[in-house]
Amino acid sequence: MTIREVKKYIEDFTPISYQESYDNCGLIVGNQDLEVEGILITLDITESVLEEAIEKRCNLIISHHPVLFQGIKKITSGTQLGKILIKAIQCNISLYAAHTNLDNVRGGVSFQLAKILGLQDGQILLKKEDTLAKLVTFAPHSDAKNILEKLHEVGAGSIGNYSHCSFVSEGTGSFLPNENAHPTLGERHSLETVQEQKIEVIFPRYLQNIILLTLKKHHPYEEIAYDIIHLTNENQEFGSGVIGYLEQEMGEEDFLFHLKKVLNLSVIKYTPFHKKIRKVAVCGGSGYFLLPKAILCEADAFVTSDFKYHQYFENESKILIADIGHYESEICMTEILHNYLLKKNMNNIYVSQIITNPIKYYY
């Protein structure tokens, strides 16, 4: 299997287009046509992780945090980043990052965090808008069913827990072929009217190319009438954070103990709440931007990381903020990708044993 094939598997699950605008996901270093000898999955790429990859004979490292996040002007051995890039290239080790796209996809980091906490009925906390489109096209009765089936096969018509969603209506189409046309129905220079079906299906915008290729491949007309309409609807499958319910409500102290136990935490920074906790919002990584949404959704607690001092005051005594640490809130990503790639019957897949957390606690 090539790195290109592994890349496709990952991006089928967590599309690159789901990354935030500031991010740098995908293949960052390497030749995607190389055969994969082994894969090492890690939160961060450090020199120690590189050494581990060499020891385990892995020529592909998949990290959550991109090794190249901001622009650089020099690559030298005088910096830690330079050492990592030089060594990776010298050892022919490819570096790939699945970052905010893995944060934003259903089944990604926040969903895994919610699963570990035992949350039920988990839903995306802040669904993204402006990521969907609708295809409207017209086809003769004899071909409409097949066209619709082929569109469904490549991902059109999926809305939340429902697939094969569409709307079909009846109508009459008309066209007048000129002397250069090769009409499927009718003749040149003769106005033709055909009983057609109007097909409407929704799809995520990143699938637009494959949707149109499929339409053109299976539609009988020489010139196909269709519209692509960009939608502002919320995307049920794409967004930030997760909100769900504990199986049983807990007191504040019991909830904090539960967090420490299931996440193996050394310390938790939190705002006192003094109420029972049942509805919980979570966000892997830096989740302050979701605090207003968590409060609006009447969550009792919000589990995330990287709150600054003054931001804790914004809980307005309406929610318990539990800052568990950036590393601690995202390390579950290794399990997500490890389990996913194992299902693709890949061999020599390892989770890094290096603790890359640069923060230690004295207690």
mmCIF file of C-alpha atoms in Angstrom:
data_model
loop_
_atom_site.group_PDB
_atom_site.id
_atom_site.type_symbol
_atom_site.label_atom_id
_atom_site.label_comp_id
_atom_site.label_asym_id
_atom_site.label_seq_id
_atom_site.Cartn_x
_atom_site.Cartn_y
_atom_site.Cartn_z
ATOM 1 C CA MET A 1 0.000 0.000 0.000
ATOM 2 C CA THR A 2 1.272 3.449 -0.886
ATOM 3 C CA ILE A 3 1.214 6.588 1.212
ATOM 4 C CA ARG A 4 -1.242 7.974 -1.345
ATOM 5 C CA GLU A 5 -3.673 5.144 -0.524
ATOM 6 C CA VAL A 6 -3.334 5.675 3.235
ATOM 7 C CA LYS A 7 -3.877 9.383 2.676
ATOM 8 C CA LYS A 8 -7.099 8.643 0.779
ATOM 9 C CA TYR A 9 -8.359 6.337 3.540
ATOM 10 C CA ILE A 10 -7.822 9.033 6.168
ATOM 11 C CA GLU A 11 -9.394 11.769 4.061
ATOM 12 C CA ASP A 12 -12.436 9.624 3.298
ATOM 13 C CA PHE A 13 -13.064 9.737 7.057
ATOM 14 C CA THR A 14 -11.858 13.267 7.799
ATOM 15 C CA PRO A 15 -11.813 15.362 4.601
ATOM 16 C CA ILE A 16 -9.108 18.014 4.242
ATOM 17 C CA SER A 17 -11.799 20.569 3.396
ATOM 18 C CA TYR A 18 -13.073 20.226 6.976
ATOM 19 C CA GLN A 19 -9.932 21.863 8.357
ATOM 20 C CA GLU A 20 -10.081 25.426 9.638
ATOM 21 C CA SER A 21 -8.760 28.174 7.354
ATOM 22 C CA TYR A 22 -5.657 28.734 9.489
ATOM 23 C CA ASP A 23 -4.642 25.072 9.562
ATOM 24 C CA ASN A 24 -2.159 22.952 7.595
ATOM 25 C CA CYS A 25 -3.485 19.395 7.351
ATOM 26 C CA GLY A 26 -2.522 16.606 4.967
ATOM 27 C CA LEU A 27 0.822 15.330 3.721
ATOM 28 C CA ILE A 28 3.441 17.850 4.840
ATOM 29 C CA VAL A 29 6.692 16.014 4.110
ATOM 30 C CA GLY A 30 7.245 13.041 1.837
ATOM 31 C CA ASN A 31 6.564 11.211 -1.405
ATOM 32 C CA GLN A 32 3.023 9.869 -1.562
ATOM 33 C CA ASP A 33 3.966 7.240 -4.147
ATOM 34 C CA LEU A 34 6.237 5.359 -1.713
ATOM 35 C CA GLU A 35 5.177 2.010 -0.305
ATOM 36 C CA VAL A 36 4.228 2.149 3.370
ATOM 37 C CA GLU A 37 6.475 0.016 5.573
ATOM 38 C CA GLY A 38 4.937 1.039 8.885
ATOM 39 C CA ILE A 39 2.784 3.783 10.403
ATOM 40 C CA LEU A 40 3.350 5.546 13.720
ATOM 41 C CA ILE A 41 0.468 7.607 15.157
ATOM 42 C CA THR A 42 1.210 10.447 17.568
ATOM 43 C CA LEU A 43 -0.213 13.686 18.902
ATOM 44 C CA ASP A 44 3.009 15.629 18.213
ATOM 45 C CA ILE A 45 6.145 15.016 16.164
ATOM 46 C CA THR A 46 9.313 15.428 18.196
ATOM 47 C CA GLU A 47 12.858 14.160 17.771
ATOM 48 C CA SER A 48 12.044 11.313 20.169
ATOM 49 C CA VAL A 49 9.018 10.335 18.088
ATOM 50 C CA LEU A 50 11.206 10.298 14.972
ATOM 51 C CA GLU A 51 13.653 7.973 16.732
ATOM 52 C CA GLU A 52 10.750 5.731 17.697
ATOM 53 C CA ALA A 53 9.585 5.619 14.060
ATOM 54 C CA ILE A 54 13.076 4.621 12.926
ATOM 55 C CA GLU A 55 13.259 1.910 15.597
ATOM 56 C CA LYS A 56 9.860 0.496 14.593
ATOM 57 C CA ARG A 57 10.711 0.763 10.865
ATOM 58 C CA CYS A 58 7.865 3.193 10.176
ATOM 59 C CA ASN A 59 8.236 5.459 7.160
ATOM 60 C CA LEU A 60 4.969 7.347 7.791
ATOM 61 C CA ILE A 61 4.151 9.364 10.906
ATOM 62 C CA ILE A 62 0.573 10.551 11.311
ATOM 63 C CA SER A 63 0.240 13.331 13.870
ATOM 64 C CA HIS A 64 -2.592 15.500 15.091
ATOM 65 C CA HIS A 65 -0.603 18.723 15.328
ATOM 66 C CA PRO A 66 1.045 19.698 12.028
ATOM 67 C CA VAL A 67 4.831 19.850 12.251
ATOM 68 C CA LEU A 68 4.608 22.871 9.919
ATOM 69 C CA PHE A 69 1.867 25.155 11.178
ATOM 70 C CA GLN A 70 3.114 28.632 10.309
ATOM 71 C CA GLY A 71 5.387 29.851 7.550
ATOM 72 C CA ILE A 72 9.134 29.357 7.988
ATOM 73 C CA LYS A 73 11.996 30.886 6.024
ATOM 74 C CA LYS A 74 14.889 28.604 6.973
ATOM 75 C CA ILE A 75 15.376 24.908 7.679
ATOM 76 C CA THR A 76 18.589 24.410 9.634
ATOM 77 C CA SER A 77 19.874 22.123 12.361
ATOM 78 C CA GLY A 78 19.959 25.147 14.658
ATOM 79 C CA THR A 79 16.266 24.770 15.569
ATOM 80 C CA GLN A 80 14.242 21.857 16.878
ATOM 81 C CA LEU A 81 11.853 22.097 13.911
ATOM 82 C CA GLY A 82 14.782 22.181 11.487
ATOM 83 C CA LYS A 83 16.297 19.067 13.048
ATOM 84 C CA ILE A 84 13.008 17.202 12.754
ATOM 85 C CA LEU A 85 12.463 18.134 9.098
ATOM 86 C CA ILE A 86 16.058 17.384 8.074
ATOM 87 C CA LYS A 87 16.056 14.017 9.821
ATOM 88 C CA ALA A 88 12.670 13.022 8.431
ATOM 89 C CA ILE A 89 13.805 13.794 4.892
ATOM 90 C CA GLN A 90 17.179 12.076 5.348
ATOM 91 C CA CYS A 91 15.466 8.942 6.704
ATOM 92 C CA ASN A 92 12.744 9.044 4.028
ATOM 93 C CA ILE A 93 9.989 9.339 6.642
ATOM 94 C CA SER A 94 6.792 11.033 5.493
ATOM 95 C CA LEU A 95 4.888 13.328 7.855
ATOM 96 C CA TYR A 96 1.111 13.667 7.718
ATOM 97 C CA ALA A 97 -1.245 15.721 9.915
ATOM 98 C CA ALA A 98 -4.945 15.270 10.660
ATOM 99 C CA HIS A 99 -5.706 18.260 12.853
ATOM 100 C CA THR A 100 -8.814 20.461 12.831
ATOM 101 C CA ASN A 101 -10.413 18.250 10.189
ATOM 102 C CA LEU A 102 -10.227 15.426 12.762
ATOM 103 C CA ASP A 103 -11.565 17.850 15.385
ATOM 104 C CA ASN A 104 -14.541 18.823 13.234
ATOM 105 C CA VAL A 105 -15.708 15.508 11.832
ATOM 106 C CA ARG A 106 -18.363 13.337 13.442
ATOM 107 C CA GLY A 107 -16.486 10.530 15.182
ATOM 108 C CA GLY A 108 -13.425 12.738 15.662
ATOM 109 C CA VAL A 109 -11.564 13.974 18.732
ATOM 110 C CA SER A 110 -14.478 15.490 20.663
ATOM 111 C CA PHE A 111 -16.651 12.437 19.978
ATOM 112 C CA GLN A 112 -13.903 10.159 21.287
ATOM 113 C CA LEU A 113 -13.540 12.345 24.372
ATOM 114 C CA ALA A 114 -17.297 12.163 24.920
ATOM 115 C CA LYS A 115 -17.171 8.382 24.536
ATOM 116 C CA ILE A 116 -14.448 8.065 27.177
ATOM 117 C CA LEU A 117 -16.534 10.199 29.560
ATOM 118 C CA GLY A 118 -19.511 7.940 28.941
ATOM 119 C CA LEU A 119 -21.728 10.598 27.411
ATOM 120 C CA GLN A 120 -24.875 9.385 25.703
ATOM 121 C CA ASP A 121 -26.783 10.823 22.746
ATOM 122 C CA GLY A 122 -23.740 12.869 21.697
ATOM 123 C CA GLN A 123 -24.430 15.610 19.162
ATOM 124 C CA ILE A 124 -22.197 18.231 17.554
ATOM 125 C CA LEU A 125 -22.214 21.305 19.776
ATOM 126 C CA LEU A 126 -21.625 23.960 17.097
ATOM 127 C CA LYS A 127 -22.565 22.758 13.621
ATOM 128 C CA LYS A 128 -20.782 24.441 10.720
ATOM 129 C CA GLU A 129 -22.719 26.383 8.108
ATOM 130 C CA ASP A 130 -21.953 27.130 4.443
ATOM 131 C CA THR A 131 -20.507 23.664 3.790
ATOM 132 C CA LEU A 132 -23.442 22.096 1.923
ATOM 133 C CA ALA A 133 -24.809 22.373 -1.587
ATOM 134 C CA LYS A 134 -27.802 21.077 -3.508
ATOM 135 C CA LEU A 135 -27.776 19.550 -6.960
ATOM 136 C CA VAL A 136 -30.874 20.096 -9.078
ATOM 137 C CA THR A 137 -30.981 18.239 -12.392
ATOM 138 C CA PHE A 138 -33.495 16.916 -14.908
ATOM 139 C CA ALA A 139 -33.614 13.493 -16.574
ATOM 140 C CA PRO A 140 -36.010 11.401 -18.667
ATOM 141 C CA HIS A 141 -38.075 8.863 -16.712
ATOM 142 C CA SER A 142 -36.126 5.928 -18.108
ATOM 143 C CA ASP A 143 -32.840 7.172 -16.614
ATOM 144 C CA ALA A 144 -33.798 9.155 -13.504
ATOM 145 C CA LYS A 145 -33.805 6.213 -11.075
ATOM 146 C CA ASN A 146 -30.363 4.986 -12.142
ATOM 147 C CA ILE A 147 -28.893 8.505 -12.014
ATOM 148 C CA LEU A 148 -30.236 8.994 -8.502
ATOM 149 C CA GLU A 149 -28.834 5.652 -7.332
ATOM 150 C CA LYS A 150 -25.387 6.499 -8.702
ATOM 151 C CA LEU A 151 -25.456 9.909 -6.987
ATOM 152 C CA HIS A 152 -26.339 8.250 -3.695
ATOM 153 C CA GLU A 153 -23.406 5.844 -4.105
ATOM 154 C CA VAL A 154 -20.892 8.719 -4.136
ATOM 155 C CA GLY A 155 -22.329 10.495 -1.109
ATOM 156 C CA ALA A 156 -25.238 12.635 -2.284
ATOM 157 C CA GLY A 157 -28.403 12.708 -0.224
ATOM 158 C CA SER A 158 -27.017 12.082 3.272
ATOM 159 C CA ILE A 159 -28.520 14.200 6.061
ATOM 160 C CA GLY A 160 -27.584 13.337 9.653
ATOM 161 C CA ASN A 161 -28.742 9.785 10.406
ATOM 162 C CA TYR A 162 -30.468 9.464 7.030
ATOM 163 C CA SER A 163 -29.067 8.446 3.659
ATOM 164 C CA HIS A 164 -30.619 8.246 0.166
ATOM 165 C CA CYS A 165 -32.496 11.508 0.756
ATOM 166 C CA SER A 166 -33.896 13.151 -2.370
ATOM 167 C CA PHE A 167 -36.882 14.907 -3.852
ATOM 168 C CA VAL A 168 -38.223 13.984 -7.280
ATOM 169 C CA SER A 169 -40.959 15.856 -9.121
ATOM 170 C CA GLU A 170 -42.547 15.629 -12.547
ATOM 171 C CA GLY A 171 -42.301 18.140 -15.352
ATOM 172 C CA THR A 172 -41.852 18.747 -19.054
ATOM 173 C CA GLY A 173 -38.492 19.621 -20.568
ATOM 174 C CA SER A 174 -37.985 21.165 -23.998
ATOM 175 C CA PHE A 175 -34.995 21.693 -26.291
ATOM 176 C CA LEU A 176 -34.193 22.490 -29.927
ATOM 177 C CA PRO A 177 -31.009 20.748 -31.230
ATOM 178 C CA ASN A 178 -28.969 22.683 -33.834
ATOM 179 C CA GLU A 179 -27.034 21.214 -36.769
ATOM 180 C CA ASN A 180 -24.026 20.311 -34.575
ATOM 181 C CA ALA A 181 -25.992 18.507 -31.890
ATOM 182 C CA HIS A 182 -26.186 14.759 -31.356
ATOM 183 C CA PRO A 183 -29.452 14.484 -29.418
ATOM 184 C CA THR A 184 -30.298 11.348 -27.432
ATOM 185 C CA LEU A 185 -33.946 12.125 -27.991
ATOM 186 C CA GLY A 186 -35.527 13.967 -30.922
ATOM 187 C CA GLU A 187 -33.934 15.285 -34.090
ATOM 188 C CA ARG A 188 -31.887 18.306 -35.197
ATOM 189 C CA HIS A 189 -33.844 21.487 -35.948
ATOM 190 C CA SER A 190 -36.951 20.000 -34.369
ATOM 191 C CA LEU A 191 -38.359 21.279 -31.047
ATOM 192 C CA GLU A 192 -38.588 18.338 -28.668
ATOM 193 C CA THR A 193 -40.608 18.077 -25.441
ATOM 194 C CA VAL A 194 -39.907 15.270 -22.978
ATOM 195 C CA GLN A 195 -41.596 14.181 -19.768
ATOM 196 C CA GLU A 196 -38.783 14.427 -17.237
ATOM 197 C CA GLN A 197 -38.153 14.074 -13.544
ATOM 198 C CA LYS A 198 -36.564 16.867 -11.560
ATOM 199 C CA ILE A 199 -34.032 15.438 -9.100
ATOM 200 C CA GLU A 200 -32.886 17.344 -6.013
ATOM 201 C CA VAL A 201 -30.176 16.051 -3.645
ATOM 202 C CA ILE A 202 -28.065 17.673 -0.949
ATOM 203 C CA PHE A 203 -24.328 16.979 -0.580
ATOM 204 C CA PRO A 204 -21.219 18.318 1.220
ATOM 205 C CA ARG A 205 -19.427 20.795 -1.028
ATOM 206 C CA TYR A 206 -16.133 18.930 -0.986
ATOM 207 C CA LEU A 207 -17.852 16.156 -2.980
ATOM 208 C CA GLN A 208 -18.898 18.497 -5.810
ATOM 209 C CA ASN A 209 -16.349 17.231 -8.360
ATOM 210 C CA ILE A 210 -17.241 13.556 -7.902
ATOM 211 C CA ILE A 211 -20.967 14.413 -7.857
ATOM 212 C CA LEU A 212 -20.728 16.196 -11.221
ATOM 213 C CA LEU A 213 -18.503 13.507 -12.744
ATOM 214 C CA THR A 214 -21.049 10.878 -11.709
ATOM 215 C CA LEU A 215 -23.938 12.900 -13.115
ATOM 216 C CA LYS A 216 -22.191 13.375 -16.467
ATOM 217 C CA LYS A 217 -21.172 9.716 -16.655
ATOM 218 C CA HIS A 218 -24.680 8.329 -16.174
ATOM 219 C CA HIS A 219 -26.896 11.002 -17.725
ATOM 220 C CA PRO A 220 -27.951 10.215 -21.320
ATOM 221 C CA TYR A 221 -28.104 13.810 -22.613
ATOM 222 C CA GLU A 222 -25.330 15.448 -24.595
ATOM 223 C CA GLU A 223 -25.953 18.722 -22.716
ATOM 224 C CA ILE A 224 -27.101 18.248 -19.132
ATOM 225 C CA ALA A 225 -29.213 20.870 -17.387
ATOM 226 C CA TYR A 226 -28.274 21.188 -13.719
ATOM 227 C CA ASP A 227 -27.921 23.753 -10.936
ATOM 228 C CA ILE A 228 -25.498 23.764 -8.001
ATOM 229 C CA ILE A 229 -26.970 25.802 -5.148
ATOM 230 C CA HIS A 230 -24.785 26.692 -2.165
ATOM 231 C CA LEU A 231 -26.690 26.343 1.102
ATOM 232 C CA THR A 232 -26.311 28.073 4.456
ATOM 233 C CA ASN A 233 -27.885 25.141 6.295
ATOM 234 C CA GLU A 234 -26.114 23.629 9.282
ATOM 235 C CA ASN A 235 -24.096 20.519 8.456
ATOM 236 C CA GLN A 236 -25.185 17.663 10.713
ATOM 237 C CA GLU A 237 -21.870 15.853 10.228
ATOM 238 C CA PHE A 238 -19.383 18.698 10.625
ATOM 239 C CA GLY A 239 -18.695 21.064 13.499
ATOM 240 C CA SER A 240 -16.972 21.781 16.783
ATOM 241 C CA GLY A 241 -17.404 20.091 20.140
ATOM 242 C CA VAL A 242 -19.938 17.550 21.369
ATOM 243 C CA ILE A 243 -22.773 17.770 23.874
ATOM 244 C CA GLY A 244 -24.372 14.765 25.552
ATOM 245 C CA TYR A 245 -25.617 13.296 28.805
ATOM 246 C CA LEU A 246 -24.048 11.329 31.620
ATOM 247 C CA GLU A 247 -25.882 8.089 32.325
ATOM 248 C CA GLN A 248 -26.647 9.411 35.804
ATOM 249 C CA GLU A 249 -26.284 12.883 37.215
ATOM 250 C CA MET A 250 -23.321 13.526 39.499
ATOM 251 C CA GLY A 251 -22.384 16.010 42.142
ATOM 252 C CA GLU A 252 -19.495 18.367 41.409
ATOM 253 C CA GLU A 253 -16.879 16.394 43.338
ATOM 254 C CA ASP A 254 -17.989 13.041 41.900
ATOM 255 C CA PHE A 255 -17.885 14.492 38.388
ATOM 256 C CA LEU A 256 -14.350 15.835 38.825
ATOM 257 C CA PHE A 257 -13.243 12.486 40.265
ATOM 258 C CA HIS A 258 -14.816 10.770 37.250
ATOM 259 C CA LEU A 259 -12.844 13.031 34.905
ATOM 260 C CA LYS A 260 -9.572 12.319 36.681
ATOM 261 C CA LYS A 261 -10.184 8.583 36.648
ATOM 262 C CA VAL A 262 -11.300 7.957 33.064
ATOM 263 C CA LEU A 263 -8.853 10.471 31.517
ATOM 264 C CA ASN A 264 -5.955 9.606 33.834
ATOM 265 C CA LEU A 265 -5.489 13.253 34.819
ATOM 266 C CA SER A 266 -2.999 14.650 37.302
ATOM 267 C CA VAL A 267 -4.843 17.921 37.831
ATOM 268 C CA ILE A 268 -7.976 19.775 36.720
ATOM 269 C CA LYS A 269 -8.508 23.531 36.740
ATOM 270 C CA TYR A 270 -12.203 24.238 37.226
ATOM 271 C CA THR A 271 -14.809 26.783 38.244
ATOM 272 C CA PRO A 272 -17.042 25.748 41.178
ATOM 273 C CA PHE A 273 -20.649 25.066 40.214
ATOM 274 C CA HIS A 274 -22.343 23.504 43.309
ATOM 275 C CA LYS A 275 -25.104 21.885 41.284
ATOM 276 C CA LYS A 276 -25.803 18.436 39.927
ATOM 277 C CA ILE A 277 -24.186 17.639 36.566
ATOM 278 C CA ARG A 278 -25.877 15.623 33.842
ATOM 279 C CA LYS A 279 -25.599 17.524 30.548
ATOM 280 C CA VAL A 280 -21.955 17.885 29.486
ATOM 281 C CA ALA A 281 -20.241 19.677 26.599
ATOM 282 C CA VAL A 282 -16.713 18.706 25.532
ATOM 283 C CA CYS A 283 -14.141 19.996 23.074
ATOM 284 C CA GLY A 284 -10.724 18.530 22.398
ATOM 285 C CA GLY A 285 -7.999 21.186 22.397
ATOM 286 C CA SER A 286 -8.643 24.903 22.915
ATOM 287 C CA GLY A 287 -12.390 25.242 23.366
ATOM 288 C CA TYR A 288 -12.981 28.675 24.864
ATOM 289 C CA PHE A 289 -14.768 29.830 21.698
ATOM 290 C CA LEU A 290 -17.516 27.275 22.433
ATOM 291 C CA LEU A 291 -18.309 28.488 25.954
ATOM 292 C CA PRO A 292 -21.254 30.726 24.883
ATOM 293 C CA LYS A 293 -22.737 27.838 22.889
ATOM 294 C CA ALA A 294 -22.340 25.420 25.801
ATOM 295 C CA ILE A 295 -24.123 27.901 28.091
ATOM 296 C CA LEU A 296 -26.844 28.507 25.500
ATOM 297 C CA CYS A 297 -27.418 24.743 25.267
ATOM 298 C CA GLU A 298 -27.742 24.651 29.080
ATOM 299 C CA ALA A 299 -24.823 22.306 29.634
ATOM 300 C CA ASP A 300 -23.980 21.794 33.301
ATOM 301 C CA ALA A 301 -20.272 21.320 32.588
ATOM 302 C CA PHE A 302 -17.832 22.110 29.794
ATOM 303 C CA VAL A 303 -14.696 19.949 29.503
ATOM 304 C CA THR A 304 -11.919 21.410 27.354
ATOM 305 C CA SER A 305 -8.533 23.149 27.709
ATOM 306 C CA ASP A 306 -6.452 26.322 27.430
ATOM 307 C CA PHE A 307 -8.708 28.783 29.241
ATOM 308 C CA LYS A 308 -7.049 32.056 30.240
ATOM 309 C CA TYR A 309 -7.610 33.566 33.681
ATOM 310 C CA HIS A 310 -10.210 36.185 32.750
ATOM 311 C CA GLN A 311 -12.090 33.767 30.489
ATOM 312 C CA TYR A 312 -13.133 31.681 33.494
ATOM 313 C CA PHE A 313 -15.292 34.593 34.700
ATOM 314 C CA GLU A 314 -17.415 34.253 31.570
ATOM 315 C CA ASN A 315 -19.066 31.116 32.912
ATOM 316 C CA GLU A 316 -21.445 33.552 34.681
ATOM 317 C CA SER A 317 -21.937 30.900 37.392
ATOM 318 C CA LYS A 318 -24.075 28.991 34.876
ATOM 319 C CA ILE A 319 -21.651 26.169 34.056
ATOM 320 C CA LEU A 320 -18.700 24.271 35.454
ATOM 321 C CA ILE A 321 -15.601 24.809 33.305
ATOM 322 C CA ALA A 322 -13.129 21.922 33.578
ATOM 323 C CA ASP A 323 -9.781 22.726 31.953
ATOM 324 C CA ILE A 324 -8.064 19.358 31.691
ATOM 325 C CA GLY A 325 -5.028 20.374 29.601
ATOM 326 C CA HIS A 326 -4.439 20.469 25.860
ATOM 327 C CA TYR A 327 -2.471 17.226 25.611
ATOM 328 C CA GLU A 328 -4.890 15.410 27.894
ATOM 329 C CA SER A 329 -7.919 16.484 25.855
ATOM 330 C CA GLU A 330 -6.505 15.358 22.506
ATOM 331 C CA ILE A 331 -4.311 12.313 23.102
ATOM 332 C CA CYS A 332 -7.377 10.142 22.388
ATOM 333 C CA MET A 333 -6.865 10.943 18.686
ATOM 334 C CA THR A 334 -4.238 8.201 18.489
ATOM 335 C CA GLU A 335 -6.879 5.608 19.344
ATOM 336 C CA ILE A 336 -9.291 7.000 16.741
ATOM 337 C CA LEU A 337 -6.848 6.708 13.836
ATOM 338 C CA HIS A 338 -5.318 3.446 15.055
ATOM 339 C CA ASN A 339 -8.705 1.712 15.195
ATOM 340 C CA TYR A 340 -9.810 3.237 11.898
ATOM 341 C CA LEU A 341 -6.724 2.127 9.972
ATOM 342 C CA LEU A 342 -6.833 -1.358 11.508
ATOM 343 C CA LYS A 343 -10.283 -1.770 9.967
ATOM 344 C CA LYS A 344 -8.645 -1.146 6.578
ATOM 345 C CA ASN A 345 -6.596 -4.320 7.099
ATOM 346 C CA MET A 346 -3.308 -2.446 7.348
ATOM 347 C CA ASN A 347 -0.296 -3.955 9.060
ATOM 348 C CA ASN A 348 2.496 -2.463 11.157
ATOM 349 C CA ILE A 349 0.425 0.329 12.674
ATOM 350 C CA TYR A 350 1.684 1.621 16.013
ATOM 351 C CA VAL A 351 0.614 4.206 18.567
ATOM 352 C CA SER A 352 3.584 6.189 19.806
ATOM 353 C CA GLN A 353 4.695 5.429 23.355
ATOM 354 C CA ILE A 354 6.372 8.823 23.684
ATOM 355 C CA ILE A 355 4.606 11.275 25.996
ATOM 356 C CA THR A 356 5.050 14.486 24.044
ATOM 357 C CA ASN A 357 3.292 16.725 26.571
ATOM 358 C CA PRO A 358 5.723 19.614 27.232
ATOM 359 C CA ILE A 359 3.913 20.455 30.493
ATOM 360 C CA LYS A 360 4.612 18.663 33.773
ATOM 361 C CA TYR A 361 2.771 19.095 37.045
ATOM 362 C CA TYR A 362 4.239 19.324 40.531
ATOM 363 C CA TYR A 363 1.715 18.313 43.169
#
